[in-house]
Amino acid sequence: MTVVADLVERARSGDARAVGRLISLVENASPSLREVASALMPYVGHARVVGLTGSPGVGKSTTTSALVRAYRQQGQRVAVLAVDPSSPFSGGALLGDRVRMQDHATDNGVYIRSMASRGHLGGLSWATPQALRVLDAAGCDVILVETVGVGQAEVEIASLADTTIVLLAPGMGDGIQAAKAGILEVADVFVVNKADREGADQTARDLRHMLSLGERRDPDTWQPPIVKTVASKGEGIDEVIAALAKHREWLVASGRLDARRRVRAADEIEAIAVATLRERMGDVRGGTMLDQLAGRLVASEVDPYTAADELIASLRHD
Ligand SMILES: Nc1nc2c(ncn2[C@@H]2O[C@H](COP(=O)(O)OP(=O)(O)O)[C@@H](O)[C@H]2O)c(=O)[nH]1
Ligand SMILES: [Mg+2]
């Protein structure tokens, strides 16, 4: 048995260290990446992936921890993947969160992992889906993906989940910020956290108003619910779980689950293909070819589109 096959077998039997090593192979773009990817395929497709996104300090980690507790009470196996798109390092920035997750440290039905993805060819779209497959193959029922950081990367992460929770909190100017980042469109469930603070009702009202502006009349369209929570006390978490279950039912019944997964699969294949082409272009042979074409373009011997066609053609016949 190969090292990879052995790791996959151990991961499937619940060995957390094997899961960790497989994710590291993915994260570090190890030469055995292809073997890992293909070895996982027979065992994936079961896990539900839930993304949590929102500004720093809004309560993502606290909510994640409360959701873990609730799912564990239902007897589900849960994984938490904390992704930091802005950091090239694992761990560092997420250390605080991991400490908070100590609550679950001794529960072997919970797997917690942080992952950095900057510096990867193809970025998030490339490494994160593989890490999700590792966790899926390891028998996780629910995978909670928490993003650290804001902006476009957040939206990208949201596109990896079956269901995306967008968190807001009163008094953070979140509504406007969220609208700017285009985050409202990716929300399947809104959580207004810190409902113990003044202004939570107003935040929920503002949000409802903003949503009503863009509301689609189509009865088949999912209307994202707004749930108020006090994550630090576990209040409203059952309602979040219920909203997630309802969204899941809708995804399956409407055929959108399959549609979303196909879009994601296409994105993933494309990202890998583009990364592969980039790599080949950087190869000695591709680099030389590019250099020659650049010389011809400067000398006005070729137009840039024809030159690009020639480059692509040369990469194909490797
Ligand atoms: N008052 C109040 N504080 C909360 C609540 N949920 C989380 N917090 C606190 O808000 C801070 C940031 O929470 P955290 O989960 O780390 O936010 P993240 O950056 O989005 O992951 C922490 O000090 C939490 O204890 C809540 O419902 N009410
Ligand atoms: Mg956090």
Short mmCIF file of C-alpha atoms and ligand atoms in Angstrom, two decimals:
data_model
loop_
_atom_site.label_atom_id
_atom_site.label_comp_id
_atom_site.label_asym_id
_atom_site.label_seq_id
_atom_site.Cartn_x
_atom_site.Cartn_y
_atom_site.Cartn_z
CA MET A 1 0.00 0.00 0.00
CA THR A 2 1.30 3.46 -0.85
CA VAL A 3 1.80 6.12 1.82
CA VAL A 4 -1.16 8.07 0.47
CA ALA A 5 -3.48 5.06 0.34
CA ASP A 6 -2.50 4.24 3.91
CA LEU A 7 -3.21 7.81 5.05
CA VAL A 8 -6.62 7.79 3.36
CA GLU A 9 -7.52 4.50 5.02
CA ARG A 10 -6.46 5.80 8.43
CA ALA A 11 -8.30 9.08 7.90
CA ARG A 12 -11.46 7.15 7.06
CA SER A 13 -11.20 5.24 10.32
CA GLY A 14 -11.17 8.52 12.22
CA ASP A 15 -7.43 9.04 12.72
CA ALA A 16 -7.14 12.82 13.16
CA ARG A 17 -3.40 12.82 12.52
CA ALA A 18 -3.88 11.17 9.15
CA VAL A 19 -6.54 13.77 8.29
CA GLY A 20 -4.07 16.50 9.29
CA ARG A 21 -1.30 15.05 7.17
CA LEU A 22 -3.53 14.76 4.12
CA ILE A 23 -4.61 18.38 4.47
CA SER A 24 -0.96 19.40 4.80
CA LEU A 25 -0.13 17.56 1.58
CA VAL A 26 -2.89 19.54 -0.12
CA GLU A 27 -1.96 22.85 1.48
CA ASN A 28 1.71 22.52 0.58
CA ALA A 29 0.92 21.44 -2.97
CA SER A 30 2.94 18.29 -2.40
CA PRO A 31 4.03 16.19 -5.40
CA SER A 32 1.59 13.52 -4.18
CA LEU A 33 -1.32 15.95 -4.56
CA ARG A 34 -2.66 14.16 -7.62
CA GLU A 35 -2.52 10.80 -5.89
CA VAL A 36 -4.31 12.24 -2.86
CA ALA A 37 -7.02 13.76 -5.06
CA SER A 38 -7.72 10.52 -6.86
CA ALA A 39 -7.55 8.34 -3.72
CA LEU A 40 -10.23 10.46 -2.04
CA MET A 41 -12.78 10.35 -4.85
CA PRO A 42 -14.54 7.07 -3.91
CA TYR A 43 -15.33 8.41 -0.44
CA VAL A 44 -16.65 11.92 -1.00
CA GLY A 45 -20.05 13.52 -1.53
CA HIS A 46 -21.60 13.03 1.89
CA ALA A 47 -20.62 16.11 3.92
CA ARG A 48 -22.67 19.29 4.11
CA VAL A 49 -20.48 22.36 3.77
CA VAL A 50 -21.55 25.49 5.63
CA GLY A 51 -19.58 28.72 5.22
CA LEU A 52 -19.49 31.49 7.82
CA THR A 53 -18.47 34.91 6.77
CA GLY A 54 -18.59 38.49 8.09
CA SER A 55 -16.37 41.24 9.43
CA PRO A 56 -13.69 40.49 12.02
CA GLY A 57 -15.12 40.53 15.54
CA VAL A 58 -18.70 39.91 14.48
CA GLY A 59 -18.73 36.54 16.24
CA LYS A 60 -17.90 33.95 13.57
CA SER A 61 -15.67 31.84 15.80
CA THR A 62 -18.08 32.03 18.73
CA THR A 63 -20.98 31.04 16.47
CA THR A 64 -18.93 28.25 14.90
CA SER A 65 -18.14 26.87 18.32
CA ALA A 66 -21.82 27.03 19.35
CA LEU A 67 -22.84 25.27 16.13
CA VAL A 68 -20.27 22.56 16.75
CA ARG A 69 -21.77 21.97 20.18
CA ALA A 70 -25.30 21.79 18.77
CA TYR A 71 -24.36 19.39 15.96
CA ARG A 72 -22.44 17.20 18.39
CA GLN A 73 -25.57 16.94 20.51
CA GLN A 74 -27.30 15.58 17.41
CA GLY A 75 -24.53 13.01 17.15
CA GLN A 76 -23.07 14.46 13.94
CA ARG A 77 -19.38 14.43 13.14
CA VAL A 78 -18.19 17.97 12.61
CA ALA A 79 -15.13 19.63 11.12
CA VAL A 80 -14.11 23.25 11.32
CA LEU A 81 -11.88 24.63 8.60
CA ALA A 82 -10.69 28.16 9.36
CA VAL A 83 -9.33 29.68 6.18
CA ASP A 84 -7.20 32.78 6.20
CA PRO A 85 -6.90 34.01 2.62
CA SER A 86 -4.67 36.91 3.57
CA SER A 87 -1.95 34.94 5.30
CA PRO A 88 0.72 32.74 3.78
CA PHE A 89 1.13 31.04 7.14
CA SER A 90 -0.94 28.43 8.89
CA GLY A 91 -1.90 28.99 12.44
CA GLY A 92 -0.54 32.38 13.39
CA ALA A 93 -3.47 34.71 13.03
CA LEU A 94 -5.90 31.97 13.92
CA LEU A 95 -4.29 30.96 17.15
CA GLY A 96 -6.82 32.92 19.23
CA ASP A 97 -9.66 31.12 17.54
CA ARG A 98 -8.07 27.77 18.05
CA VAL A 99 -7.72 28.44 21.73
CA ARG A 100 -11.43 29.22 21.88
CA MET A 101 -12.03 25.92 20.15
CA GLN A 102 -10.31 24.14 23.03
CA ASP A 103 -13.84 23.48 24.25
CA HIS A 104 -13.94 20.75 21.66
CA ALA A 105 -10.31 19.68 21.83
CA THR A 106 -10.95 16.39 23.56
CA ASP A 107 -13.97 15.41 21.44
CA ASN A 108 -12.89 13.03 18.71
CA GLY A 109 -16.10 13.69 16.78
CA VAL A 110 -14.75 17.17 16.06
CA TYR A 111 -11.85 18.02 13.80
CA ILE A 112 -10.46 21.56 13.80
CA ARG A 113 -7.98 22.89 11.34
CA SER A 114 -6.75 26.24 10.15
CA MET A 115 -5.43 26.77 6.69
CA ALA A 116 -3.66 29.55 4.89
CA SER A 117 -4.08 29.86 1.19
CA ARG A 118 -2.27 32.93 -0.05
CA GLY A 119 0.63 32.15 -2.27
CA HIS A 120 -1.09 29.18 -3.82
CA LEU A 121 -1.33 29.02 -7.56
CA GLY A 122 -4.99 29.62 -8.18
CA GLY A 123 -5.48 30.63 -4.56
CA LEU A 124 -8.53 29.52 -2.67
CA SER A 125 -10.36 27.93 -5.53
CA TRP A 126 -7.60 25.43 -5.70
CA ALA A 127 -6.56 24.22 -2.25
CA THR A 128 -9.73 24.57 -0.22
CA PRO A 129 -11.92 22.15 -2.21
CA GLN A 130 -9.28 19.44 -1.73
CA ALA A 131 -9.15 20.06 2.00
CA LEU A 132 -12.95 19.77 2.07
CA ARG A 133 -12.70 16.44 0.27
CA VAL A 134 -10.24 15.15 2.86
CA LEU A 135 -12.70 16.03 5.65
CA ASP A 136 -15.63 14.61 3.69
CA ALA A 137 -13.79 11.33 3.07
CA ALA A 138 -12.89 11.23 6.77
CA GLY A 139 -16.61 10.87 7.51
CA CYS A 140 -17.56 14.38 8.60
CA ASP A 141 -21.28 15.05 8.37
CA VAL A 142 -20.95 18.82 8.59
CA ILE A 143 -17.98 20.99 7.66
CA LEU A 144 -18.04 24.56 8.94
CA VAL A 145 -15.74 26.86 6.98
CA GLU A 146 -14.88 30.08 8.79
CA THR A 147 -13.16 32.83 6.85
CA VAL A 148 -10.77 35.22 8.43
CA GLY A 149 -10.50 38.54 6.71
CA VAL A 150 -12.81 40.49 4.48
CA GLY A 151 -13.32 41.31 0.86
CA GLN A 152 -13.33 39.34 -2.33
CA ALA A 153 -11.72 36.30 -0.77
CA GLU A 154 -14.70 36.07 1.53
CA VAL A 155 -17.05 35.89 -1.40
CA GLU A 156 -14.84 33.24 -2.96
CA ILE A 157 -15.05 31.10 0.15
CA ALA A 158 -18.79 31.51 0.20
CA SER A 159 -18.90 29.98 -3.24
CA LEU A 160 -17.32 26.80 -1.85
CA ALA A 161 -20.15 26.15 0.59
CA ASP A 162 -23.54 24.53 0.05
CA THR A 163 -25.00 27.06 2.48
CA THR A 164 -23.47 30.38 3.45
CA ILE A 165 -24.14 32.23 6.69
CA VAL A 166 -23.41 35.94 6.65
CA LEU A 167 -23.01 37.39 10.12
CA LEU A 168 -23.67 40.98 11.12
CA ALA A 169 -23.62 42.68 14.48
CA PRO A 170 -25.13 45.95 15.68
CA GLY A 171 -23.08 49.10 15.55
CA MET A 172 -20.34 47.91 13.24
CA GLY A 173 -21.53 49.67 10.12
CA ASP A 174 -21.76 46.18 8.77
CA GLY A 175 -24.75 46.60 6.53
CA ILE A 176 -23.10 49.10 4.27
CA GLN A 177 -19.79 47.33 4.32
CA ALA A 178 -21.47 44.06 3.46
CA ALA A 179 -23.38 45.56 0.56
CA LYS A 180 -20.13 46.93 -0.82
CA ALA A 181 -18.40 43.59 -0.71
CA GLY A 182 -21.31 42.03 -2.56
CA ILE A 183 -21.79 39.76 0.39
CA LEU A 184 -25.55 40.16 0.61
CA GLU A 185 -26.01 38.19 -2.57
CA VAL A 186 -24.09 35.18 -1.30
CA ALA A 187 -26.05 34.87 1.95
CA ASP A 188 -28.41 31.94 2.38
CA VAL A 189 -28.93 32.67 6.07
CA PHE A 190 -28.31 35.96 7.85
CA VAL A 191 -27.29 35.97 11.48
CA VAL A 192 -27.51 39.19 13.45
CA ASN A 193 -25.25 38.29 16.34
CA LYS A 194 -24.70 40.17 19.61
CA ALA A 195 -28.44 40.56 19.96
CA ASP A 196 -27.75 41.34 23.63
CA ARG A 197 -26.42 44.67 22.45
CA GLU A 198 -28.36 47.77 21.62
CA GLY A 199 -29.21 48.20 17.98
CA ALA A 200 -29.66 44.55 17.00
CA ASP A 201 -33.31 45.07 16.06
CA GLN A 202 -32.33 48.11 14.01
CA THR A 203 -29.61 46.10 12.22
CA ALA A 204 -32.16 43.39 11.41
CA ARG A 205 -34.64 46.02 10.15
CA ASP A 206 -31.98 47.71 7.99
CA LEU A 207 -31.05 44.36 6.56
CA ARG A 208 -34.65 43.42 5.84
CA HIS A 209 -35.11 46.76 4.10
CA MET A 210 -31.98 46.28 2.02
CA LEU A 211 -33.09 42.78 1.03
CA SER A 212 -36.58 43.93 0.09
CA LEU A 213 -35.04 46.32 -2.44
CA GLY A 214 -33.49 43.49 -4.33
CA GLU A 215 -36.20 40.91 -3.66
CA ARG A 216 -37.04 38.58 -6.45
CA ARG A 217 -40.69 37.75 -6.98
CA ASP A 218 -39.92 34.26 -8.15
CA PRO A 219 -41.54 31.90 -5.61
CA ASP A 220 -38.86 29.31 -6.36
CA THR A 221 -36.17 31.64 -5.13
CA TRP A 222 -34.85 31.14 -1.65
CA GLN A 223 -35.50 34.11 0.62
CA PRO A 224 -32.70 34.19 3.18
CA PRO A 225 -34.04 34.26 6.75
CA ILE A 226 -32.62 36.60 9.38
CA VAL A 227 -31.86 34.97 12.74
CA LYS A 228 -30.86 36.91 15.83
CA THR A 229 -28.34 35.27 18.13
CA VAL A 230 -26.27 35.77 21.24
CA ALA A 231 -23.62 33.29 20.23
CA SER A 232 -21.61 33.74 23.41
CA LYS A 233 -24.62 32.38 25.35
CA GLY A 234 -25.78 29.91 22.74
CA GLU A 235 -29.03 31.83 22.23
CA GLY A 236 -30.65 31.49 18.82
CA ILE A 237 -28.30 28.70 17.76
CA ASP A 238 -31.13 26.16 17.47
CA GLU A 239 -32.87 28.59 15.11
CA VAL A 240 -29.69 28.84 13.03
CA ILE A 241 -29.51 25.05 12.87
CA ALA A 242 -33.16 24.94 11.80
CA ALA A 243 -32.57 27.58 9.11
CA LEU A 244 -29.60 25.59 7.79
CA ALA A 245 -31.68 22.41 7.66
CA LYS A 246 -34.47 24.23 5.84
CA HIS A 247 -32.06 25.66 3.30
CA ARG A 248 -30.62 22.20 2.79
CA GLU A 249 -34.08 20.79 2.07
CA TRP A 250 -34.72 23.56 -0.42
CA LEU A 251 -31.36 22.96 -2.12
CA VAL A 252 -32.14 19.29 -2.61
CA ALA A 253 -35.81 19.72 -3.57
CA SER A 254 -35.12 22.49 -6.08
CA GLY A 255 -32.15 20.78 -7.68
CA ARG A 256 -29.96 23.73 -6.74
CA LEU A 257 -27.57 21.62 -4.71
CA ASP A 258 -26.55 19.76 -7.80
CA ALA A 259 -26.42 22.97 -9.83
CA ARG A 260 -24.20 24.69 -7.25
CA ARG A 261 -21.88 21.74 -7.08
CA ARG A 262 -21.52 21.69 -10.84
CA VAL A 263 -20.61 25.37 -10.91
CA ARG A 264 -18.04 24.74 -8.18
CA ALA A 265 -16.64 21.73 -10.01
CA ALA A 266 -16.25 23.78 -13.18
CA ASP A 267 -14.47 26.55 -11.24
CA GLU A 268 -12.15 24.03 -9.69
CA ILE A 269 -11.21 22.34 -12.96
CA GLU A 270 -10.66 25.72 -14.56
CA ALA A 271 -8.44 26.89 -11.71
CA ILE A 272 -6.30 23.77 -11.95
CA ALA A 273 -6.05 24.04 -15.73
CA VAL A 274 -5.05 27.70 -15.57
CA ALA A 275 -2.49 26.98 -12.86
CA THR A 276 -1.06 24.15 -14.97
CA LEU A 277 -0.78 26.39 -18.03
CA ARG A 278 0.87 29.13 -15.97
CA GLU A 279 3.35 26.63 -14.65
CA ARG A 280 4.18 25.39 -18.13
CA MET A 281 4.62 28.94 -19.33
CA GLY A 282 7.18 29.43 -16.58
CA ASP A 283 9.00 26.23 -17.59
CA VAL A 284 12.28 26.61 -19.45
CA ARG A 285 10.62 25.71 -22.71
CA GLY A 286 7.55 27.93 -22.22
CA GLY A 287 9.73 30.77 -20.96
CA THR A 288 11.96 30.62 -24.01
CA MET A 289 8.97 30.55 -26.31
CA LEU A 290 7.45 33.56 -24.53
CA ASP A 291 10.75 35.38 -24.78
CA GLN A 292 10.99 34.76 -28.53
CA LEU A 293 7.42 35.86 -29.11
CA ALA A 294 8.01 39.01 -27.05
CA GLY A 295 10.97 39.84 -29.29
CA ARG A 296 8.86 39.34 -32.41
CA LEU A 297 6.07 41.52 -31.02
CA VAL A 298 8.50 44.34 -30.19
CA ALA A 299 9.89 44.03 -33.72
CA SER A 300 6.29 44.27 -35.05
CA GLU A 301 6.64 40.87 -36.70
CA VAL A 302 3.55 39.49 -35.01
CA ASP A 303 0.41 40.88 -33.36
CA PRO A 304 -0.17 40.01 -29.67
CA TYR A 305 -3.21 37.77 -30.32
CA THR A 306 -1.41 35.64 -32.87
CA ALA A 307 1.56 35.45 -30.50
CA ALA A 308 -0.72 34.28 -27.64
CA ASP A 309 -2.24 31.62 -29.94
CA GLU A 310 1.26 30.38 -30.79
CA LEU A 311 2.21 30.23 -27.12
CA ILE A 312 -0.91 28.25 -26.18
CA ALA A 313 -0.38 25.88 -29.10
CA SER A 314 3.22 25.25 -28.03
CA LEU A 315 2.17 24.48 -24.44
CA ARG A 316 -0.34 21.94 -25.65
CA HIS A 317 2.22 19.85 -27.49
CA ASP A 318 4.43 19.01 -24.58
N1 LIG B 1 -21.88 40.73 23.62
C1 LIG B 1 -21.64 39.72 22.81
N2 LIG B 1 -20.35 39.43 22.50
C2 LIG B 1 -20.13 38.39 21.66
C3 LIG B 1 -21.17 37.61 21.12
N3 LIG B 1 -20.65 36.68 20.30
C4 LIG B 1 -19.31 36.86 20.34
N4 LIG B 1 -18.99 37.88 21.17
C5 LIG B 1 -17.64 38.41 21.46
O1 LIG B 1 -17.16 39.13 20.34
C6 LIG B 1 -15.75 38.98 20.21
C7 LIG B 1 -15.37 38.50 18.80
O2 LIG B 1 -15.90 37.22 18.60
P1 LIG B 1 -15.27 36.17 17.56
O3 LIG B 1 -16.14 34.96 17.60
O4 LIG B 1 -13.82 35.98 17.82
O5 LIG B 1 -15.45 36.97 16.19
P2 LIG B 1 -14.84 36.63 14.73
O6 LIG B 1 -13.67 37.53 14.54
O7 LIG B 1 -15.95 36.98 13.78
O8 LIG B 1 -14.48 35.19 14.69
C8 LIG B 1 -15.31 38.00 21.30
O9 LIG B 1 -14.82 38.73 22.37
C9 LIG B 1 -16.61 37.30 21.66
O10 LIG B 1 -16.62 36.85 22.99
C10 LIG B 1 -22.52 37.95 21.49
O11 LIG B 1 -23.50 37.34 21.06
N5 LIG B 1 -22.67 39.00 22.33
MG MG B 2 -12.74 34.19 14.15
#
